[in-house]
Amino acid sequence: MANPRGTTVINGTFHSPKTQHSKWQSTDGVKNGIPKEAQQNRNPRFSDKPIFESYPEPPLYVFVLTYMGYGIGTLFGYLRDFMRSWGIEKCNAAVEREEQKDFVPLYQDFENFYKRNLYMRIRDSWNQTVCSVPGPHIDIMEKVSDDYNWTFRHTGKVIKDVINMGSYNYLGLAVKYDESMKTVKDTLEKYGVGVASTRHEMGTLDKHKELEELMAKFLNVEAVMTFGMGFATNAMNIPILVGKGCLILSDELNHTSIILGARLSGATIRPFKHNNVQNLEKLLRESIISGQPRTGRAWKKILILVEGIYSMEGSIVNLPQIVALKKKYKAYLYIDEAHSIGATGPNGQGVRDFFGLAPEDVDVYMGTFTKSFAASGGYIAGKKELVDYVRVHSHSATYATSMSPVIAEQIIRSLKIVMGEDENQGEKHQTIGAHTAFGRHLLKKKIGVVVVGFPATALAEGRARFCLSSAHTREMLDKVLEVVDKLGDLLNVKYFPYKKSGHPALHNEKSFDKEASFDEMSIEPEA
Amino acid sequence: MATVAEQWVLVEMVQALYEAPAYHLILEGILILWIIRLVFSKTYKLQERSDLTAKEKEELIEEWQPEPLVPPVSKNHPALNYNIVSGPPTHNIVVNGKECVNFASFNFLGLLANPRVKAAALASLKKYGVGTCGPRGFYGTFDVHLDLEERLAKFMRTEEAIIYSYGFSTIASAIPAYSKRGDIVFVDSAACFAIQKGLQASRSDIKLFKHNDVADLERLLKEQEIEDEKNPRKARVTRRFIVVEGLYMNTGTICPLPELVKLKYKYKARIFLEESLSFGVLGEHGRGVTEHYGISIDDIDLISANMENALASVGGFCCGRSFVVDHQRLSGQGYCFSASLPPLLASAAIEALNIMEENPGIFAVLKKKCQHIHESLQGISGLKVVGEPLSPALHLQLEESTGSREKDVKLLQEIIVQCMNKGIALTQARYLDKDEKCLPPPSIRVVVTVEQTEEELERAASTIREAAQAVLL
């Protein structure tokens, strides 16, 4: 049997894939949707020295079948479009007004092709309606479609106690209201919900100051500035740091908000291969040597944009090497810790803490409060001059409403818990351990996961994502593993079965326990 | 058997080669040679400077010095000495330790301190906690979001509404979802910064027309028509949009919507209306500028507003026909790639909507107060009122500028400080000087809310008058 591309060496032993013949019928077939093979979870494997991350690729036939599936789906799409335009098939989509039929069409035909024909079939995998706290268990409102996913209606029934592997609740701080949230309730009653003004005008409350000081203490930096939305924090603050004549080196898998911020800044953008330090160094050298394109003038600044943890890949940034590079070539480093703040590092201070680097090593820290702190909003942290500059020039501070005081109080409360200042909560342990057919079956078994496909990931790289939370108990995780195991067999999507070790621990993209040593972590049988 | 078949195939191939016409063979030969050349040629990289020696390259790297990441900021910059509000930013506000009447927060309907709104938010807090921990597509859609969208659509009498978690991102994500590179957008020159950012992200052709000047817009549209006739194929795929605000934040004026709708049908451009200031203010029931003018809501392609002014919550929404709005569920960046609105803020907005629907009388009250203050502020020596009598957010600009923007800002700030000392909280309208396309002149922002009594309005007017006299004369 031919070896798959990218044979991997884990633990010094050589693993070969199961030689399984995958039949068409084992996946959902074309009728129900595009077979999105759920790939194995990306398991970052840690050792104390160079980070060794293994991304075994599935065998070649999987790629071929996936592309074939898309191809057939596209053909069917053309056929149905044809039938619809000739009136043979009923068109359920919304249409343009009669009075505006002679306007230039609002959408290009092809733009909507993907949406109409491929996305519609599997639309029910997303946008589940939740009606409870997004904690370890979640209640989902049942949704059915009478017309093949064009419209949905709620039956009124509630699927209770689904194990929630889809929400970003890493520290388990999204809980049903209890006495510990009294401060949040008091803030709500005293301040109300809204602010109705910007930070520069009348929107800076004493709560914001309190939050910023506490956050600066937590992160061990000189100053912090907070904003009302995490996405907007990137999109509105990267343009003020760099402009025309500057160079941005951005990881190719960066989040949309970072890409939008980089584009709005007007600087030259050059992507480097994901987490590939050699490629980054090569780009740095070439850029400094050749200068700006066409004029050859020297670059004003070089900014490297990376994320702490990449949510779609589950990989951690190679921070020590990138910091060494940036010092050598005098570039600036901007790190987006949306997923890693609170969840990585011995004190929850993010990837910098995780690698044990000094706070001055990174120039700009950015993060969001949505994931680990169960609130919303974002922040920028760093030296006082940087934060002062951001306070004065940020688009968000000048034109956008400031954060709601209730949200600010929730973040203060979460911070205190994470910092261990709150006696009532004790230490929050970060427990670790370990496609659409996949998602649907899992929901039937009352486990909620996130299924991602094109265009958020590459065409043949659809995946199911499991988000761990410290609120998940051992029983829940065992149940999930069991179900995933059975489903994997049923759907024939197990490509790399690894041996179960004595401590089956679920790997995930975030959450690394300060106590468990890395040797204990082992790789479990994936989906 | 197999070999015979193979031979037979070979014979056929050779025969075909002989029988093919000459030009065919020559063409194929050229193509094959071209492919071989492409495969073996070196890729030309613009960045490689192969004429430098390794030593020179090292020197270049050594010598290169970047600018500091951020230039130093003067300590006296007003944004570093911001007003700190202790306690809630409601009608009676404590700014920098002084108790004042609030004339600076956009709390038009006074709902920031409304007990019903707070109770609804509290109920939501108890049921859902604070954050949603996910974007709308991945377990971040809560039943309160769907409720709010339904209620907003019903209130505005449109087919569908979509909510965003941040007011600024609403219009900044909506515009690039429809308008792409190559499309044309006609936008008013006084458009707010969020619209400007949305336009920048869309990479379309931007054509500015003079503020509220329909004739100027028509001129631009006519010019575009002439261009279209030269290139009809391109014109058939170029979308056109007109982006205006209902009530302009920067000037306090209302857009001439009926004329714009006429232009829309004449020149086939779609209208995007930004109603952050006019939602919950204009119109008999607070439905905005379309109700104010009596225009059918279907004539406007997309209405976008934020919930941070009249609705006293956080976030924004877009409403319109399903054909238009539904597109944003997959293409609105601020919707797909960002966590959803915390449920307690959504519940607060629903309750605020309830209050608006139950008391349609407050809009008339607000209108009267706006007219009152507009009259009272007339005739202040040195300051002129910019804004319509209907607008709850007015500007007071210097009648005669000193010539330098910095000095103007300082003078206005002194007036404000004096007013604050007498218990009237005001603020200057803040802009990013270098980033605005058409920077408005410095001004004092005066905001009217339903909670302000007649006496307070009078007091504010007289305080400003005295302060202006003291500072400017």
PDB file of C-alpha atoms in Angstrom, chain A residues 178-415:
ATOM      1  CA  ASP A 178     -25.008  32.421  40.982  1.00  0.00           C
ATOM      2  CA  GLU A 179     -24.032  34.465  43.975  1.00  0.00           C
ATOM      3  CA  SER A 180     -20.511  35.033  42.713  1.00  0.00           C
ATOM      4  CA  MET A 181     -21.976  37.183  39.944  1.00  0.00           C
ATOM      5  CA  LYS A 182     -23.481  39.596  42.443  1.00  0.00           C
ATOM      6  CA  THR A 183     -21.036  42.363  41.498  1.00  0.00           C
ATOM      7  CA  VAL A 184     -22.191  42.114  37.889  1.00  0.00           C
ATOM      8  CA  LYS A 185     -25.814  42.420  38.993  1.00  0.00           C
ATOM      9  CA  ASP A 186     -24.989  45.438  41.148  1.00  0.00           C
ATOM     10  CA  THR A 187     -23.153  47.130  38.299  1.00  0.00           C
ATOM     11  CA  LEU A 188     -26.109  46.541  36.038  1.00  0.00           C
ATOM     12  CA  GLU A 189     -28.472  48.099  38.518  1.00  0.00           C
ATOM     13  CA  LYS A 190     -26.223  51.066  39.178  1.00  0.00           C
ATOM     14  CA  TYR A 191     -24.919  51.851  35.692  1.00  0.00           C
ATOM     15  CA  GLY A 192     -27.446  50.457  33.280  1.00  0.00           C
ATOM     16  CA  VAL A 193     -26.393  48.725  30.113  1.00  0.00           C
ATOM     17  CA  GLY A 194     -25.428  51.327  27.576  1.00  0.00           C
ATOM     18  CA  VAL A 195     -22.948  54.177  27.477  1.00  0.00           C
ATOM     19  CA  ALA A 196     -24.150  56.268  24.515  1.00  0.00           C
ATOM     20  CA  SER A 197     -20.884  58.056  23.976  1.00  0.00           C
ATOM     21  CA  THR A 198     -17.343  57.480  22.787  1.00  0.00           C
ATOM     22  CA  ARG A 199     -14.194  57.201  24.877  1.00  0.00           C
ATOM     23  CA  HIS A 200     -12.988  60.618  23.812  1.00  0.00           C
ATOM     24  CA  GLU A 201     -16.231  62.373  24.590  1.00  0.00           C
ATOM     25  CA  MET A 202     -18.322  61.352  27.561  1.00  0.00           C
ATOM     26  CA  GLY A 203     -17.916  57.605  27.454  1.00  0.00           C
ATOM     27  CA  THR A 204     -14.996  56.892  29.740  1.00  0.00           C
ATOM     28  CA  LEU A 205     -16.409  55.506  32.940  1.00  0.00           C
ATOM     29  CA  ASP A 206     -14.535  54.784  36.135  1.00  0.00           C
ATOM     30  CA  LYS A 207     -15.273  51.115  35.437  1.00  0.00           C
ATOM     31  CA  HIS A 208     -13.127  51.275  32.325  1.00  0.00           C
ATOM     32  CA  LYS A 209     -10.228  52.694  34.251  1.00  0.00           C
ATOM     33  CA  GLU A 210     -10.572  49.994  36.869  1.00  0.00           C
ATOM     34  CA  LEU A 211     -10.636  47.296  34.221  1.00  0.00           C
ATOM     35  CA  GLU A 212      -7.635  48.651  32.389  1.00  0.00           C
ATOM     36  CA  GLU A 213      -5.544  48.890  35.536  1.00  0.00           C
ATOM     37  CA  LEU A 214      -6.442  45.370  36.590  1.00  0.00           C
ATOM     38  CA  MET A 215      -5.730  43.985  33.153  1.00  0.00           C
ATOM     39  CA  ALA A 216      -2.335  45.680  33.076  1.00  0.00           C
ATOM     40  CA  LYS A 217      -1.527  44.042  36.378  1.00  0.00           C
ATOM     41  CA  PHE A 218      -2.691  40.665  35.096  1.00  0.00           C
ATOM     42  CA  LEU A 219      -0.687  40.834  31.908  1.00  0.00           C
ATOM     43  CA  ASN A 220       2.347  42.299  33.611  1.00  0.00           C
ATOM     44  CA  VAL A 221       2.579  45.188  31.143  1.00  0.00           C
ATOM     45  CA  GLU A 222       2.680  48.937  31.595  1.00  0.00           C
ATOM     46  CA  ALA A 223      -0.747  49.872  30.265  1.00  0.00           C
ATOM     47  CA  VAL A 224      -3.849  48.489  28.601  1.00  0.00           C
ATOM     48  CA  MET A 225      -6.646  50.011  26.561  1.00  0.00           C
ATOM     49  CA  THR A 226      -9.946  48.198  26.146  1.00  0.00           C
ATOM     50  CA  PHE A 227     -12.481  48.333  23.324  1.00  0.00           C
ATOM     51  CA  GLY A 228     -16.049  47.188  22.892  1.00  0.00           C
ATOM     52  CA  MET A 229     -15.497  44.556  20.199  1.00  0.00           C
ATOM     53  CA  GLY A 230     -12.649  42.143  19.552  1.00  0.00           C
ATOM     54  CA  PHE A 231     -12.961  42.157  15.780  1.00  0.00           C
ATOM     55  CA  ALA A 232     -12.975  45.940  15.720  1.00  0.00           C
ATOM     56  CA  THR A 233      -9.899  46.087  17.966  1.00  0.00           C
ATOM     57  CA  ASN A 234      -7.784  44.564  15.200  1.00  0.00           C
ATOM     58  CA  ALA A 235      -9.509  46.289  12.328  1.00  0.00           C
ATOM     59  CA  MET A 236      -9.234  49.724  13.880  1.00  0.00           C
ATOM     60  CA  ASN A 237      -5.863  49.672  15.573  1.00  0.00           C
ATOM     61  CA  ILE A 238      -3.524  48.035  13.105  1.00  0.00           C
ATOM     62  CA  PRO A 239      -4.049  50.966  10.695  1.00  0.00           C
ATOM     63  CA  ILE A 240      -2.799  53.426  13.263  1.00  0.00           C
ATOM     64  CA  LEU A 241       0.433  51.550  13.892  1.00  0.00           C
ATOM     65  CA  VAL A 242       1.501  51.144  10.283  1.00  0.00           C
ATOM     66  CA  GLY A 243       0.704  52.987   7.111  1.00  0.00           C
ATOM     67  CA  LYS A 244       1.980  53.514   3.598  1.00  0.00           C
ATOM     68  CA  GLY A 245       5.658  52.788   3.316  1.00  0.00           C
ATOM     69  CA  CYS A 246       5.576  50.141   6.012  1.00  0.00           C
ATOM     70  CA  LEU A 247       5.720  46.410   5.629  1.00  0.00           C
ATOM     71  CA  ILE A 248       3.432  43.880   7.240  1.00  0.00           C
ATOM     72  CA  LEU A 249       4.513  40.240   7.448  1.00  0.00           C
ATOM     73  CA  SER A 250       1.454  38.258   8.347  1.00  0.00           C
ATOM     74  CA  ASP A 251       1.002  34.551   8.925  1.00  0.00           C
ATOM     75  CA  GLU A 252      -0.988  33.056   6.075  1.00  0.00           C
ATOM     76  CA  LEU A 253      -3.636  31.666   8.427  1.00  0.00           C
ATOM     77  CA  ASN A 254      -4.365  34.862  10.309  1.00  0.00           C
ATOM     78  CA  HIS A 255      -7.917  35.747  11.262  1.00  0.00           C
ATOM     79  CA  THR A 256     -10.113  37.915   9.054  1.00  0.00           C
ATOM     80  CA  SER A 257      -9.989  40.841  11.473  1.00  0.00           C
ATOM     81  CA  ILE A 258      -6.189  40.969  11.271  1.00  0.00           C
ATOM     82  CA  ILE A 259      -6.304  40.793   7.485  1.00  0.00           C
ATOM     83  CA  LEU A 260      -8.897  43.558   7.373  1.00  0.00           C
ATOM     84  CA  GLY A 261      -6.839  45.762   9.679  1.00  0.00           C
ATOM     85  CA  ALA A 262      -3.740  45.157   7.559  1.00  0.00           C
ATOM     86  CA  ARG A 263      -5.604  46.011   4.366  1.00  0.00           C
ATOM     87  CA  LEU A 264      -7.108  49.175   5.804  1.00  0.00           C
ATOM     88  CA  SER A 265      -3.690  50.381   6.885  1.00  0.00           C
ATOM     89  CA  GLY A 266      -2.404  50.788   3.348  1.00  0.00           C
ATOM     90  CA  ALA A 267       0.918  49.081   4.108  1.00  0.00           C
ATOM     91  CA  THR A 268       2.454  46.410   1.896  1.00  0.00           C
ATOM     92  CA  ILE A 269       1.411  42.958   3.053  1.00  0.00           C
ATOM     93  CA  ARG A 270       3.513  39.836   2.543  1.00  0.00           C
ATOM     94  CA  PRO A 271       2.213  36.562   3.968  1.00  0.00           C
ATOM     95  CA  PHE A 272       4.613  33.939   5.283  1.00  0.00           C
ATOM     96  CA  LYS A 273       3.961  30.221   5.559  1.00  0.00           C
ATOM     97  CA  HIS A 274       2.106  29.190   8.644  1.00  0.00           C
ATOM     98  CA  ASN A 275       4.407  29.136  11.664  1.00  0.00           C
ATOM     99  CA  ASN A 276       7.387  28.711   9.387  1.00  0.00           C
ATOM    100  CA  VAL A 277      10.248  30.647  10.918  1.00  0.00           C
ATOM    101  CA  GLN A 278      12.676  29.966   8.068  1.00  0.00           C
ATOM    102  CA  ASN A 279      10.247  31.417   5.569  1.00  0.00           C
ATOM    103  CA  LEU A 280       9.728  34.452   7.784  1.00  0.00           C
ATOM    104  CA  GLU A 281      13.466  35.012   8.085  1.00  0.00           C
ATOM    105  CA  LYS A 282      13.901  34.728   4.337  1.00  0.00           C
ATOM    106  CA  LEU A 283      11.156  37.285   3.760  1.00  0.00           C
ATOM    107  CA  LEU A 284      12.629  39.636   6.346  1.00  0.00           C
ATOM    108  CA  ARG A 285      16.070  39.532   4.807  1.00  0.00           C
ATOM    109  CA  GLU A 286      14.845  40.009   1.277  1.00  0.00           C
ATOM    110  CA  SER A 287      12.525  42.820   2.236  1.00  0.00           C
ATOM    111  CA  ILE A 288      15.154  44.786   4.123  1.00  0.00           C
ATOM    112  CA  ILE A 289      17.686  44.307   1.352  1.00  0.00           C
ATOM    113  CA  SER A 290      15.458  45.293  -1.520  1.00  0.00           C
ATOM    114  CA  GLY A 291      13.406  47.978   0.239  1.00  0.00           C
ATOM    115  CA  GLN A 292      10.023  49.212  -0.940  1.00  0.00           C
ATOM    116  CA  PRO A 293       8.813  47.908  -4.281  1.00  0.00           C
ATOM    117  CA  ARG A 294       9.604  50.090  -7.273  1.00  0.00           C
ATOM    118  CA  THR A 295      11.254  52.973  -5.380  1.00  0.00           C
ATOM    119  CA  GLY A 296      13.716  50.874  -3.403  1.00  0.00           C
ATOM    120  CA  ARG A 297      13.475  53.221  -0.420  1.00  0.00           C
ATOM    121  CA  ALA A 298      13.994  51.702   2.975  1.00  0.00           C
ATOM    122  CA  TRP A 299      10.903  50.521   4.808  1.00  0.00           C
ATOM    123  CA  LYS A 300       9.687  52.784   7.563  1.00  0.00           C
ATOM    124  CA  LYS A 301       8.729  49.918   9.854  1.00  0.00           C
ATOM    125  CA  ILE A 302       8.232  46.206   9.657  1.00  0.00           C
ATOM    126  CA  LEU A 303       5.418  44.670  11.670  1.00  0.00           C
ATOM    127  CA  ILE A 304       5.011  40.927  12.130  1.00  0.00           C
ATOM    128  CA  LEU A 305       1.417  39.837  12.765  1.00  0.00           C
ATOM    129  CA  VAL A 306       0.845  36.482  14.406  1.00  0.00           C
ATOM    130  CA  GLU A 307      -1.752  34.871  16.597  1.00  0.00           C
ATOM    131  CA  GLY A 308      -1.154  33.114  19.902  1.00  0.00           C
ATOM    132  CA  ILE A 309      -3.230  30.104  19.023  1.00  0.00           C
ATOM    133  CA  TYR A 310      -4.742  29.550  15.613  1.00  0.00           C
ATOM    134  CA  SER A 311      -8.307  28.463  16.059  1.00  0.00           C
ATOM    135  CA  MET A 312      -8.715  26.573  12.824  1.00  0.00           C
ATOM    136  CA  GLU A 313      -5.434  24.701  13.035  1.00  0.00           C
ATOM    137  CA  GLY A 314      -5.004  24.235  16.717  1.00  0.00           C
ATOM    138  CA  SER A 315      -1.360  25.236  16.522  1.00  0.00           C
ATOM    139  CA  ILE A 316       0.592  27.477  18.847  1.00  0.00           C
ATOM    140  CA  VAL A 317       2.823  30.190  17.469  1.00  0.00           C
ATOM    141  CA  ASN A 318       6.522  29.511  17.561  1.00  0.00           C
ATOM    142  CA  LEU A 319       7.101  32.516  19.765  1.00  0.00           C
ATOM    143  CA  PRO A 320      10.695  32.168  21.055  1.00  0.00           C
ATOM    144  CA  GLN A 321      12.106  31.849  17.553  1.00  0.00           C
ATOM    145  CA  ILE A 322       9.991  34.673  16.190  1.00  0.00           C
ATOM    146  CA  VAL A 323      11.051  36.929  19.056  1.00  0.00           C
ATOM    147  CA  ALA A 324      14.702  36.087  18.343  1.00  0.00           C
ATOM    148  CA  LEU A 325      14.135  36.953  14.691  1.00  0.00           C
ATOM    149  CA  LYS A 326      12.433  40.212  15.448  1.00  0.00           C
ATOM    150  CA  LYS A 327      15.246  41.316  17.717  1.00  0.00           C
ATOM    151  CA  LYS A 328      17.850  40.439  15.136  1.00  0.00           C
ATOM    152  CA  TYR A 329      16.153  42.283  12.298  1.00  0.00           C
ATOM    153  CA  LYS A 330      14.655  45.153  14.325  1.00  0.00           C
ATOM    154  CA  ALA A 331      11.072  44.386  13.391  1.00  0.00           C
ATOM    155  CA  TYR A 332       8.024  44.860  15.615  1.00  0.00           C
ATOM    156  CA  LEU A 333       5.823  42.030  16.796  1.00  0.00           C
ATOM    157  CA  TYR A 334       2.045  42.157  17.182  1.00  0.00           C
ATOM    158  CA  ILE A 335       0.390  39.136  18.665  1.00  0.00           C
ATOM    159  CA  ASP A 336      -3.336  38.422  18.698  1.00  0.00           C
ATOM    160  CA  GLU A 337      -4.084  36.347  21.763  1.00  0.00           C
ATOM    161  CA  ALA A 338      -7.803  35.944  21.218  1.00  0.00           C
ATOM    162  CA  HIS A 339      -7.721  32.237  21.943  1.00  0.00           C
ATOM    163  CA  SER A 340      -4.678  31.983  24.135  1.00  0.00           C
ATOM    164  CA  ILE A 341      -5.224  34.664  26.787  1.00  0.00           C
ATOM    165  CA  GLY A 342      -6.412  33.132  29.998  1.00  0.00           C
ATOM    166  CA  ALA A 343      -6.022  29.631  28.673  1.00  0.00           C
ATOM    167  CA  THR A 344      -2.294  29.207  28.176  1.00  0.00           C
ATOM    168  CA  GLY A 345       0.640  29.801  30.391  1.00  0.00           C
ATOM    169  CA  PRO A 346       1.170  28.917  34.027  1.00  0.00           C
ATOM    170  CA  ASN A 347      -0.626  32.090  35.114  1.00  0.00           C
ATOM    171  CA  GLY A 348      -3.029  32.265  32.218  1.00  0.00           C
ATOM    172  CA  GLN A 349      -1.153  35.233  30.806  1.00  0.00           C
ATOM    173  CA  GLY A 350      -1.026  33.887  27.296  1.00  0.00           C
ATOM    174  CA  VAL A 351       1.616  32.414  25.042  1.00  0.00           C
ATOM    175  CA  ARG A 352       4.332  34.745  26.250  1.00  0.00           C
ATOM    176  CA  ASP A 353       3.905  33.319  29.713  1.00  0.00           C
ATOM    177  CA  PHE A 354       3.677  29.834  28.274  1.00  0.00           C
ATOM    178  CA  PHE A 355       7.122  30.174  26.726  1.00  0.00           C
ATOM    179  CA  GLY A 356       8.490  32.053  29.692  1.00  0.00           C
ATOM    180  CA  LEU A 357       9.531  35.166  27.794  1.00  0.00           C
ATOM    181  CA  ALA A 358       9.832  38.662  29.186  1.00  0.00           C
ATOM    182  CA  PRO A 359       6.882  41.041  28.729  1.00  0.00           C
ATOM    183  CA  GLU A 360       9.017  43.494  26.719  1.00  0.00           C
ATOM    184  CA  ASP A 361       9.765  40.908  24.075  1.00  0.00           C
ATOM    185  CA  VAL A 362       6.479  41.454  22.313  1.00  0.00           C
ATOM    186  CA  ASP A 363       5.701  45.005  21.229  1.00  0.00           C
ATOM    187  CA  VAL A 364       1.935  44.895  20.968  1.00  0.00           C
ATOM    188  CA  TYR A 365      -0.322  42.486  22.782  1.00  0.00           C
ATOM    189  CA  MET A 366      -3.853  42.241  21.556  1.00  0.00           C
ATOM    190  CA  GLY A 367      -6.565  39.951  22.796  1.00  0.00           C
ATOM    191  CA  THR A 368     -10.265  39.516  23.248  1.00  0.00           C
ATOM    192  CA  PHE A 369     -12.397  38.882  26.272  1.00  0.00           C
ATOM    193  CA  THR A 370     -14.887  36.704  24.433  1.00  0.00           C
ATOM    194  CA  LYS A 371     -13.242  33.345  24.787  1.00  0.00           C
ATOM    195  CA  SER A 372     -11.685  32.741  28.144  1.00  0.00           C
ATOM    196  CA  PHE A 373     -13.456  35.482  30.069  1.00  0.00           C
ATOM    197  CA  ALA A 374     -17.013  34.811  28.856  1.00  0.00           C
ATOM    198  CA  ALA A 375     -17.664  38.459  28.073  1.00  0.00           C
ATOM    199  CA  SER A 376     -17.065  40.512  24.945  1.00  0.00           C
ATOM    200  CA  GLY A 377     -14.627  43.138  23.803  1.00  0.00           C
ATOM    201  CA  GLY A 378     -10.926  43.420  23.105  1.00  0.00           C
ATOM    202  CA  TYR A 379      -7.801  45.099  24.402  1.00  0.00           C
ATOM    203  CA  ILE A 380      -4.406  46.348  23.325  1.00  0.00           C
ATOM    204  CA  ALA A 381      -1.571  46.160  25.830  1.00  0.00           C
ATOM    205  CA  GLY A 382       2.068  47.075  25.899  1.00  0.00           C
ATOM    206  CA  LYS A 383       4.338  49.929  26.891  1.00  0.00           C
ATOM    207  CA  LYS A 384       2.786  53.126  28.152  1.00  0.00           C
ATOM    208  CA  GLU A 385       3.839  55.156  25.077  1.00  0.00           C
ATOM    209  CA  LEU A 386       2.187  52.648  22.808  1.00  0.00           C
ATOM    210  CA  VAL A 387      -1.052  52.621  24.752  1.00  0.00           C
ATOM    211  CA  ASP A 388      -1.097  56.419  25.056  1.00  0.00           C
ATOM    212  CA  TYR A 389      -0.708  56.660  21.316  1.00  0.00           C
ATOM    213  CA  VAL A 390      -3.540  54.182  20.842  1.00  0.00           C
ATOM    214  CA  ARG A 391      -5.738  56.138  23.256  1.00  0.00           C
ATOM    215  CA  VAL A 392      -5.264  59.268  21.234  1.00  0.00           C
ATOM    216  CA  HIS A 393      -5.438  57.907  17.706  1.00  0.00           C
ATOM    217  CA  SER A 394      -7.585  54.801  17.813  1.00  0.00           C
ATOM    218  CA  HIS A 395     -10.561  54.889  15.476  1.00  0.00           C
ATOM    219  CA  SER A 396     -12.567  53.036  18.033  1.00  0.00           C
ATOM    220  CA  ALA A 397     -11.840  55.447  20.862  1.00  0.00           C
ATOM    221  CA  THR A 398     -12.838  58.436  18.766  1.00  0.00           C
ATOM    222  CA  TYR A 399     -15.903  57.204  16.942  1.00  0.00           C
ATOM    223  CA  ALA A 400     -17.228  54.039  18.534  1.00  0.00           C
ATOM    224  CA  THR A 401     -19.129  53.588  21.751  1.00  0.00           C
ATOM    225  CA  SER A 402     -17.145  52.340  24.695  1.00  0.00           C
ATOM    226  CA  MET A 403     -17.619  48.999  26.371  1.00  0.00           C
ATOM    227  CA  SER A 404     -20.764  48.460  28.385  1.00  0.00           C
ATOM    228  CA  PRO A 405     -20.063  48.768  32.147  1.00  0.00           C
ATOM    229  CA  VAL A 406     -21.752  45.434  32.873  1.00  0.00           C
ATOM    230  CA  ILE A 407     -19.416  43.643  30.502  1.00  0.00           C
ATOM    231  CA  ALA A 408     -16.483  45.468  32.060  1.00  0.00           C
ATOM    232  CA  GLU A 409     -17.543  44.241  35.482  1.00  0.00           C
ATOM    233  CA  GLN A 410     -17.832  40.673  34.249  1.00  0.00           C
ATOM    234  CA  ILE A 411     -14.296  40.851  32.908  1.00  0.00           C
ATOM    235  CA  ILE A 412     -13.070  42.289  36.203  1.00  0.00           C
ATOM    236  CA  ARG A 413     -14.729  39.431  38.016  1.00  0.00           C
ATOM    237  CA  SER A 414     -13.264  36.826  35.657  1.00  0.00           C
ATOM    238  CA  LEU A 415      -9.824  38.368  35.954  1.00  0.00           C
TER     239      LEU A 415
END
